[in-house]
Short mmCIF file of C-alpha atoms in Angstrom, two decimals:
data_model
loop_
_atom_site.label_atom_id
_atom_site.label_comp_id
_atom_site.label_asym_id
_atom_site.label_seq_id
_atom_site.Cartn_x
_atom_site.Cartn_y
_atom_site.Cartn_z
CA MET Y 12 0.18 20.28 6.58
CA MET Y 13 0.13 16.96 4.87
CA PRO Y 14 2.91 14.47 5.70
CA TYR Y 15 6.03 14.52 3.52
CA ILE Y 16 6.37 11.16 1.69
CA ALA Y 17 9.66 9.60 0.38
CA VAL Y 18 8.81 7.07 -2.28
CA GLN Y 19 11.66 4.47 -2.31
CA VAL Y 20 12.15 2.19 -5.24
CA ILE Y 21 14.95 -0.40 -5.55
CA SER Y 22 15.91 -0.49 -9.26
CA TYR Y 23 17.50 -3.63 -10.58
CA CYS Y 24 18.49 -4.36 -14.07
CA SER Y 25 16.59 -7.38 -15.45
CA LYS Y 26 14.94 -8.31 -18.77
CA ASP Y 27 11.59 -6.71 -17.64
CA ALA Y 28 13.11 -3.66 -15.82
CA GLU Y 29 12.45 -1.03 -18.34
CA GLU Y 30 8.92 -2.06 -19.12
CA ASP Y 31 8.19 -2.32 -15.35
CA LEU Y 32 9.71 1.17 -14.60
CA LYS Y 33 7.76 2.68 -17.44
CA LEU Y 34 4.51 1.57 -15.86
CA LEU Y 35 5.62 2.63 -12.40
CA ILE Y 36 6.68 6.20 -13.61
CA SER Y 37 3.68 6.71 -15.52
CA SER Y 38 1.46 5.87 -12.50
CA LEU Y 39 3.57 8.23 -10.35
CA GLU Y 40 3.07 11.05 -12.84
CA ARG Y 41 -0.69 10.76 -12.16
CA VAL Y 42 -0.45 10.83 -8.37
CA ARG Y 43 -2.86 13.35 -6.86
CA TYR Y 44 -0.79 14.40 -3.89
CA PRO Y 45 0.79 17.84 -3.48
CA GLN Y 46 4.12 17.70 -5.44
CA ASP Y 47 5.88 19.70 -2.83
CA ARG Y 48 5.04 17.05 -0.20
CA TRP Y 49 6.64 14.04 -1.65
CA GLU Y 50 9.74 13.01 -3.40
CA LEU Y 51 10.96 9.96 -5.32
CA ILE Y 52 14.17 8.01 -4.45
CA PHE Y 53 15.79 5.41 -6.66
CA ILE Y 54 18.28 2.99 -5.01
CA ASP Y 55 20.08 1.35 -7.85
CA ASN Y 56 21.51 -2.03 -7.13
CA PRO Y 57 23.88 -3.53 -9.57
CA SER Y 58 23.00 -6.78 -11.26
CA PRO Y 59 24.87 -9.22 -13.63
CA GLN Y 60 23.10 -7.50 -16.43
CA GLY Y 61 24.36 -4.05 -15.29
CA MET Y 62 22.61 -1.09 -13.69
CA MET Y 63 19.51 1.02 -14.34
CA ARG Y 64 21.42 4.25 -13.54
CA GLY Y 65 21.78 5.40 -17.22
CA TRP Y 66 18.11 4.69 -18.11
CA ILE Y 67 16.85 6.62 -14.88
CA GLU Y 68 19.20 9.61 -15.57
CA ALA Y 69 17.96 9.82 -19.28
CA THR Y 70 14.28 8.97 -18.69
CA VAL Y 71 13.22 9.88 -15.06
CA LEU Y 72 15.52 12.72 -13.84
CA PRO Y 73 14.25 15.16 -16.59
CA LYS Y 74 10.71 14.82 -15.29
CA ALA Y 75 11.71 15.99 -11.78
CA GLY Y 76 9.86 19.26 -11.02
CA VAL Y 77 7.70 18.89 -14.21
CA THR Y 78 5.52 15.71 -14.06
CA LEU Y 79 7.25 14.31 -11.04
CA PRO Y 80 8.37 15.83 -7.77
CA ARG Y 81 12.05 15.91 -6.66
CA VAL Y 82 13.80 12.81 -7.75
CA ARG Y 83 16.99 11.49 -6.26
CA LEU Y 84 19.22 8.50 -7.49
CA LEU Y 85 21.45 6.65 -5.06
CA CYS Y 86 23.91 4.24 -6.65
CA SER Y 87 26.19 1.54 -5.19
CA ASP Y 88 29.00 -0.64 -6.49
CA LYS Y 89 27.59 -3.44 -4.26
CA ASN Y 90 24.22 -5.14 -4.55
CA ASP Y 91 22.85 -4.64 -0.91
CA GLY Y 92 19.70 -6.59 -1.75
CA PHE Y 93 16.18 -5.34 -0.96
CA ALA Y 94 16.90 -4.91 2.70
CA GLY Y 95 20.17 -3.12 2.37
CA GLY Y 96 19.08 -0.95 -0.51
CA HIS Y 97 16.00 0.35 1.41
CA GLN Y 98 18.09 0.98 4.46
CA ARG Y 99 20.32 3.12 2.37
CA GLY Y 100 17.34 5.05 1.17
CA TYR Y 101 16.13 5.46 4.86
CA GLU Y 102 19.58 6.74 5.91
CA ALA Y 103 19.59 9.28 2.97
CA ARG Y 104 15.97 10.60 3.67
CA SER Y 105 15.31 14.27 3.91
CA ALA Y 106 14.98 15.63 7.44
CA GLU Y 107 11.35 16.53 6.75
CA THR Y 108 10.34 12.93 5.77
CA ASP Y 109 7.30 11.74 7.77
CA VAL Y 110 6.50 8.58 5.85
CA LEU Y 111 8.50 6.18 3.71
CA PHE Y 112 6.63 4.42 0.92
CA LEU Y 113 8.49 1.31 -0.14
CA LEU Y 114 7.35 0.41 -3.64
CA ASN Y 115 8.50 -2.44 -5.96
CA GLN Y 116 10.00 -1.67 -9.27
CA ASP Y 117 7.53 -4.20 -10.81
CA ALA Y 118 4.50 -2.39 -9.21
CA TYR Y 119 2.48 0.63 -9.97
CA ILE Y 120 -0.27 2.56 -8.20
CA GLU Y 121 -3.50 4.56 -8.66
CA PRO Y 122 -3.66 8.39 -8.50
CA ASP Y 123 -5.08 8.36 -4.90
CA THR Y 124 -3.15 5.39 -3.49
CA ILE Y 125 -0.81 7.71 -1.44
CA THR Y 126 -3.59 9.88 -0.23
CA HIS Y 127 -5.68 7.01 1.07
CA ALA Y 128 -2.81 5.37 2.81
CA VAL Y 129 -1.61 8.53 4.50
CA ALA Y 130 -5.15 8.98 5.98
CA ALA Y 131 -4.66 5.81 7.90
CA PHE Y 132 -1.76 7.41 9.81
CA ASP Y 133 -4.28 9.80 11.41
CA ASP Y 134 -4.53 6.99 14.01
CA SER Y 135 -1.40 7.46 16.14
CA HIS Y 136 -1.28 3.68 16.80
CA ILE Y 137 -0.61 2.80 13.27
CA ALA Y 138 3.05 2.42 12.32
CA LEU Y 139 2.70 0.55 8.86
CA VAL Y 140 0.14 0.83 6.15
CA GLN Y 141 0.08 -1.76 3.36
CA SER Y 142 -1.86 -0.85 0.18
CA GLN Y 143 -4.22 -3.64 -1.13
CA ILE Y 144 -1.99 -5.23 -3.73
CA ARG Y 145 -3.65 -6.59 -6.80
CA LEU Y 146 -2.31 -8.68 -9.63
CA ALA Y 147 -1.11 -6.51 -12.52
CA GLN Y 148 -1.85 -9.41 -14.90
CA ASP Y 149 -5.51 -9.48 -13.68
CA PRO Y 150 -6.36 -6.36 -11.74
CA SER Y 151 -9.66 -7.95 -10.68
CA ARG Y 152 -7.77 -10.32 -8.43
CA LEU Y 153 -5.60 -9.84 -5.49
CA ASN Y 154 -1.87 -10.59 -4.85
CA VAL Y 155 -1.95 -9.58 -1.24
CA LEU Y 156 -4.95 -8.58 0.91
CA GLY Y 157 -2.83 -9.00 4.06
CA ASN Y 158 -0.06 -11.33 5.22
CA CYS Y 159 -0.37 -14.19 7.76
CA LEU Y 160 2.51 -15.44 10.00
CA HIS Y 161 2.54 -19.19 11.03
CA PHE Y 162 3.71 -19.80 14.54
CA LEU Y 163 6.77 -21.57 13.15
CA GLY Y 164 7.68 -18.53 11.27
CA PHE Y 165 6.37 -19.02 7.78
CA GLY Y 166 4.79 -15.91 6.15
CA PHE Y 167 2.22 -16.18 3.42
CA SER Y 168 -0.17 -13.94 1.52
CA ASP Y 169 -3.86 -13.97 2.27
CA GLY Y 170 -6.10 -13.59 -0.67
CA ASN Y 171 -3.70 -14.33 -3.44
CA GLY Y 172 -5.62 -15.08 -6.62
CA GLN Y 173 -8.90 -14.30 -5.14
CA THR Y 174 -11.22 -11.36 -5.91
CA PRO Y 175 -11.52 -8.70 -3.29
CA ALA Y 176 -15.18 -9.90 -2.56
CA GLU Y 177 -13.89 -13.57 -2.08
CA ALA Y 178 -10.92 -12.46 0.09
CA SER Y 179 -13.11 -10.23 2.32
CA ARG Y 180 -14.55 -13.43 3.86
CA SER Y 181 -11.22 -14.32 5.26
CA ARG Y 182 -11.08 -14.15 9.11
CA LEU Y 183 -7.39 -14.82 9.27
CA PRO Y 184 -5.27 -12.25 11.34
CA HIS Y 185 -2.79 -10.25 9.26
CA PHE Y 186 0.48 -10.03 11.05
CA PHE Y 187 2.68 -8.30 8.61
CA GLY Y 188 2.68 -5.84 5.66
CA SER Y 189 4.22 -6.64 2.41
CA GLY Y 190 7.25 -4.61 1.38
CA ALA Y 191 6.03 -4.54 -2.26
CA ALA Y 192 3.79 -1.51 -1.34
CA LEU Y 193 4.29 -0.46 2.26
CA PHE Y 194 4.08 2.94 4.00
CA VAL Y 195 6.20 3.31 7.17
CA ARG Y 196 5.91 6.04 9.77
CA VAL Y 197 9.40 7.19 10.23
CA GLN Y 198 8.88 8.37 13.87
CA ALA Y 199 8.04 4.73 14.81
CA LEU Y 200 11.41 3.61 13.65
CA GLU Y 201 13.32 5.79 16.09
CA PRO Y 202 13.59 3.44 18.99
CA TYR Y 203 15.45 0.91 16.68
CA GLY Y 204 17.32 3.42 14.58
CA TYR Y 205 17.03 1.49 11.33
CA LEU Y 206 14.37 0.39 8.79
CA PHE Y 207 15.70 -3.00 7.60
CA ASP Y 208 18.74 -4.98 8.81
CA PRO Y 209 20.86 -5.48 5.79
CA VAL Y 210 21.70 -8.97 6.94
CA TYR Y 211 18.26 -10.00 5.58
CA PHE Y 212 19.22 -9.03 2.03
CA MET Y 213 16.05 -10.30 0.52
CA TYR Y 214 12.76 -11.87 1.94
CA HIS Y 215 11.32 -11.79 5.40
CA GLU Y 216 12.66 -8.29 6.12
CA ASP Y 217 9.06 -7.04 6.07
CA VAL Y 218 8.12 -9.76 8.61
CA ASP Y 219 10.95 -8.62 10.95
CA LEU Y 220 9.88 -4.93 10.54
CA SER Y 221 6.26 -5.77 11.40
CA TRP Y 222 7.57 -7.80 14.36
CA ARG Y 223 9.44 -4.80 15.72
CA MET Y 224 6.56 -2.39 15.24
CA ARG Y 225 4.13 -4.74 16.98
CA LEU Y 226 6.44 -5.30 19.82
CA LEU Y 227 6.49 -1.59 20.30
CA GLY Y 228 2.63 -1.67 20.58
CA PHE Y 229 1.93 -0.27 17.08
CA ASP Y 230 -0.59 -1.69 14.68
CA ILE Y 231 -0.78 -2.22 10.88
CA ALA Y 232 -3.54 -0.88 8.62
CA PHE Y 233 -4.61 -2.55 5.32
CA PRO Y 234 -6.89 0.14 3.69
CA GLU Y 235 -8.96 -1.29 0.85
CA ASN Y 236 -9.07 2.00 -1.08
CA SER Y 237 -5.25 2.40 -1.25
CA ILE Y 238 -4.39 0.11 -4.20
CA ALA Y 239 -1.24 -1.00 -5.88
CA TYR Y 240 -0.72 -3.43 -8.69
CA HIS Y 241 2.16 -5.98 -8.74
CA ARG Y 242 3.45 -8.06 -11.53
CA TYR Y 243 3.82 -11.08 -9.39
CA GLU Y 244 5.25 -14.37 -10.68
CA PHE Y 245 5.77 -17.41 -8.59
CA SER Y 246 9.28 -18.80 -8.95
CA ARG Y 247 11.56 -21.27 -7.34
CA SER Y 248 15.29 -20.79 -6.94
CA THR Y 249 18.04 -21.92 -4.76
CA ALA Y 250 18.80 -18.38 -3.55
CA LYS Y 251 15.10 -17.59 -2.83
CA PHE Y 252 14.68 -20.81 -0.87
CA VAL Y 253 17.84 -20.39 1.17
CA TRP Y 254 17.16 -16.74 2.01
CA MET Y 255 13.55 -17.34 2.89
CA GLU Y 256 14.34 -20.37 5.25
CA GLN Y 257 17.37 -18.70 6.96
CA ASN Y 258 15.54 -15.38 7.48
CA ARG Y 259 12.55 -17.19 8.82
CA TRP Y 260 14.74 -18.85 11.44
CA ARG Y 261 16.63 -15.63 12.13
CA THR Y 262 13.45 -13.72 12.91
CA HIS Y 263 11.85 -16.22 15.27
CA LEU Y 264 15.10 -16.92 17.09
CA SER Y 265 15.55 -13.02 17.53
CA ARG Y 266 12.12 -12.13 18.53
CA LEU Y 267 10.55 -15.01 20.73
CA LYS Y 268 11.58 -15.88 24.29
CA TRP Y 269 13.76 -18.98 24.76
CA ARG Y 270 11.02 -20.69 26.80
CA THR Y 271 8.54 -20.19 23.86
CA LEU Y 272 11.02 -21.58 21.42
CA LEU Y 273 11.62 -24.62 23.68
CA VAL Y 274 7.82 -25.26 23.72
CA PHE Y 275 7.64 -24.88 19.95
CA MET Y 276 10.65 -27.36 19.55
CA PRO Y 277 8.61 -30.60 19.04
CA ALA Y 278 6.55 -29.02 16.31
CA TRP Y 279 9.59 -27.26 14.74
CA VAL Y 280 11.60 -30.56 14.60
CA LEU Y 281 8.76 -32.51 13.14
CA MET Y 282 8.20 -29.82 10.53
CA GLU Y 283 11.90 -29.77 9.58
CA LEU Y 284 11.94 -33.56 9.30
CA GLY Y 285 8.91 -33.50 7.11
CA ALA Y 286 10.41 -30.82 4.99
CA LEU Y 287 13.46 -32.93 4.57
CA VAL Y 288 11.47 -35.94 3.39
CA PHE Y 289 9.49 -33.62 0.92
CA ALA Y 290 12.71 -32.06 -0.31
CA ALA Y 291 14.25 -35.54 -1.04
CA ARG Y 292 11.22 -36.60 -2.97
CA SER Y 293 11.03 -33.33 -4.87
CA GLY Y 294 14.66 -33.22 -5.80
CA TYR Y 295 15.88 -30.24 -3.83
CA LEU Y 296 17.32 -32.02 -0.73
CA GLY Y 297 20.63 -30.27 -1.46
CA LYS Y 298 19.15 -26.86 -1.24
CA ARG Y 299 17.57 -27.70 2.10
CA LEU Y 300 20.78 -29.08 3.62
CA PHE Y 301 22.70 -26.08 2.29
CA ALA Y 302 20.34 -23.78 4.13
CA TYR Y 303 21.11 -25.46 7.46
CA ARG Y 304 24.65 -24.09 7.30
CA PHE Y 305 22.99 -21.10 9.03
CA PHE Y 306 22.95 -22.82 12.28
CA PHE Y 307 26.72 -23.45 12.25
CA ASP Y 308 27.87 -19.84 11.53
CA PRO Y 309 29.12 -18.04 14.76
CA ASN Y 310 28.37 -14.73 13.16
CA VAL Y 311 24.64 -15.65 12.90
CA TRP Y 312 24.42 -16.42 16.66
CA SER Y 313 26.30 -13.18 17.40
CA ASP Y 314 23.69 -11.32 15.36
CA ILE Y 315 20.81 -13.13 17.12
CA LYS Y 316 22.20 -12.38 20.43
CA LYS Y 317 22.28 -8.70 19.54
CA ARG Y 318 18.75 -8.65 18.31
CA ARG Y 319 17.45 -10.51 21.29
CA LEU Y 320 18.83 -7.87 23.48
CA GLU Y 321 17.16 -5.23 21.37
CA THR Y 322 13.91 -7.16 21.55
CA ARG Y 323 14.10 -7.38 25.42
CA ARG Y 324 14.91 -3.66 25.77
CA LEU Y 325 12.10 -2.45 23.64
CA ARG Y 326 9.31 -4.83 23.77
CA LEU Y 327 5.87 -3.76 25.20
CA HIS Y 328 3.99 -6.94 24.08
CA THR Y 329 4.33 -10.43 25.53
CA ASP Y 330 4.85 -13.60 23.41
CA ARG Y 331 1.34 -14.51 24.13
CA ASP Y 332 0.15 -11.17 22.72
CA MET Y 333 2.21 -11.83 19.54
CA LEU Y 334 1.06 -15.47 19.16
CA ALA Y 335 -2.47 -14.28 19.26
CA MET Y 336 -1.91 -12.56 15.98
CA MET Y 337 -0.45 -15.74 14.30
CA VAL Y 338 -1.98 -18.75 12.73
CA GLY Y 339 -1.74 -22.60 13.03
CA ARG Y 340 -2.35 -23.49 9.43
CA LEU Y 341 -0.34 -22.94 6.25
CA THR Y 342 -2.89 -21.92 3.59
CA SER Y 343 -2.81 -20.15 0.28
CA GLN Y 344 0.24 -22.03 -0.81
CA GLU Y 345 1.38 -21.77 -4.37
CA VAL Y 346 1.83 -25.55 -4.69
CA GLU Y 347 -0.91 -27.76 -3.33
CA ASN Y 348 0.41 -30.43 -0.94
CA VAL Y 349 -2.01 -33.13 0.09
CA LEU Y 350 0.04 -34.19 3.10
CA LEU Y 351 0.24 -30.51 4.36
CA LYS Y 352 -3.38 -30.05 3.81
CA TYR Y 353 -4.87 -33.11 5.45
CA LEU Y 354 -2.25 -34.26 7.95
CA VAL Y 355 0.38 -31.54 8.90
CA ASN Y 356 -2.01 -28.59 9.08
CA PRO Y 357 -4.68 -30.15 11.28
CA LEU Y 358 -1.98 -31.51 13.65
CA LEU Y 359 -0.02 -28.20 13.88
CA ASN Y 360 -3.25 -26.18 14.37
CA VAL Y 361 -4.29 -28.42 17.36
CA TYR Y 362 -0.76 -28.05 18.76
CA PHE Y 363 -0.87 -24.28 18.27
CA ARG Y 364 -4.31 -23.83 19.97
CA GLY Y 365 -2.95 -25.85 22.92
CA LEU Y 366 0.03 -23.60 23.16
CA LEU Y 367 -2.14 -20.47 23.18
CA ARG Y 368 -3.73 -21.77 26.37
CA PHE Y 369 -0.42 -22.88 27.98
CA ILE Y 370 1.83 -19.79 27.13
CA VAL Y 371 1.12 -16.97 29.59
CA TRP Y 372 4.28 -15.04 29.40
#
């Protein structure tokens, strides 16, 4: 019997929401996967512009059992973010659910995207499967081939803006799968008991999920024939910057051993000092300083302590194993930085290569 799939979509009212959802629903209506073996779950998060509940009830629910499989709508009076919303979907899953498919509202898929991704789960060592994510604005080019993790916790997309042929020459290890189009084996989550920690709200929750799966000894697949399209737009905002930085720190402080973090400290401090200088010159020093309040919040350290105990209890891989899947250079950045490219990256890469020889735990 084919695995039962729960497609989870966080709906959020924005100026492009209706057009995005029309494309998404249209693509789901063309899915070639047995209709009795999958369902669609909308988790509607409120926004300042309102909710998508009315549109979904009027436009999508009538299609259930006709052009779509079973459709469920979960609503909340509180915006739980990407992490909290998907966690609610996970908690509301049907007992028969084998695989979750986390799909962005501003994405859409091909008829066989699900079938090709599910095939990767024939390997019992695979916990996560990320579709090849292409740019909706230019489907000949990629948004995400796979995702790299820098040893200081920065995550970045490999292949963004490149053609699949160009990106195929990449030799970078792909540490984590993007939550924009990510399949998750439900059984692999059982030791942890959750999908995403709602404290992440948005950004880096997929990094932490991939960390947890890899610590358990699972791997991540990136099949080229499972394709999704994402209307990706690079943007800068205070909220985005703060969440990305704080969740980067949260993840590394939760998953690496203290002695590893101690060895990282010189590079980490230098990177932070450089980031402060760059922020001051770029006009967002205030955002950077605001993010540092993270380190002075007792609740943060209580949460990190809890997560470190979880890591110690469940991990099957050493820090050395995990570092071998990371990188020492920050590449594929949206904004070119000469200092990063010609000074910081070479220095950090040499430092990282030295650490790989030194760290044996």
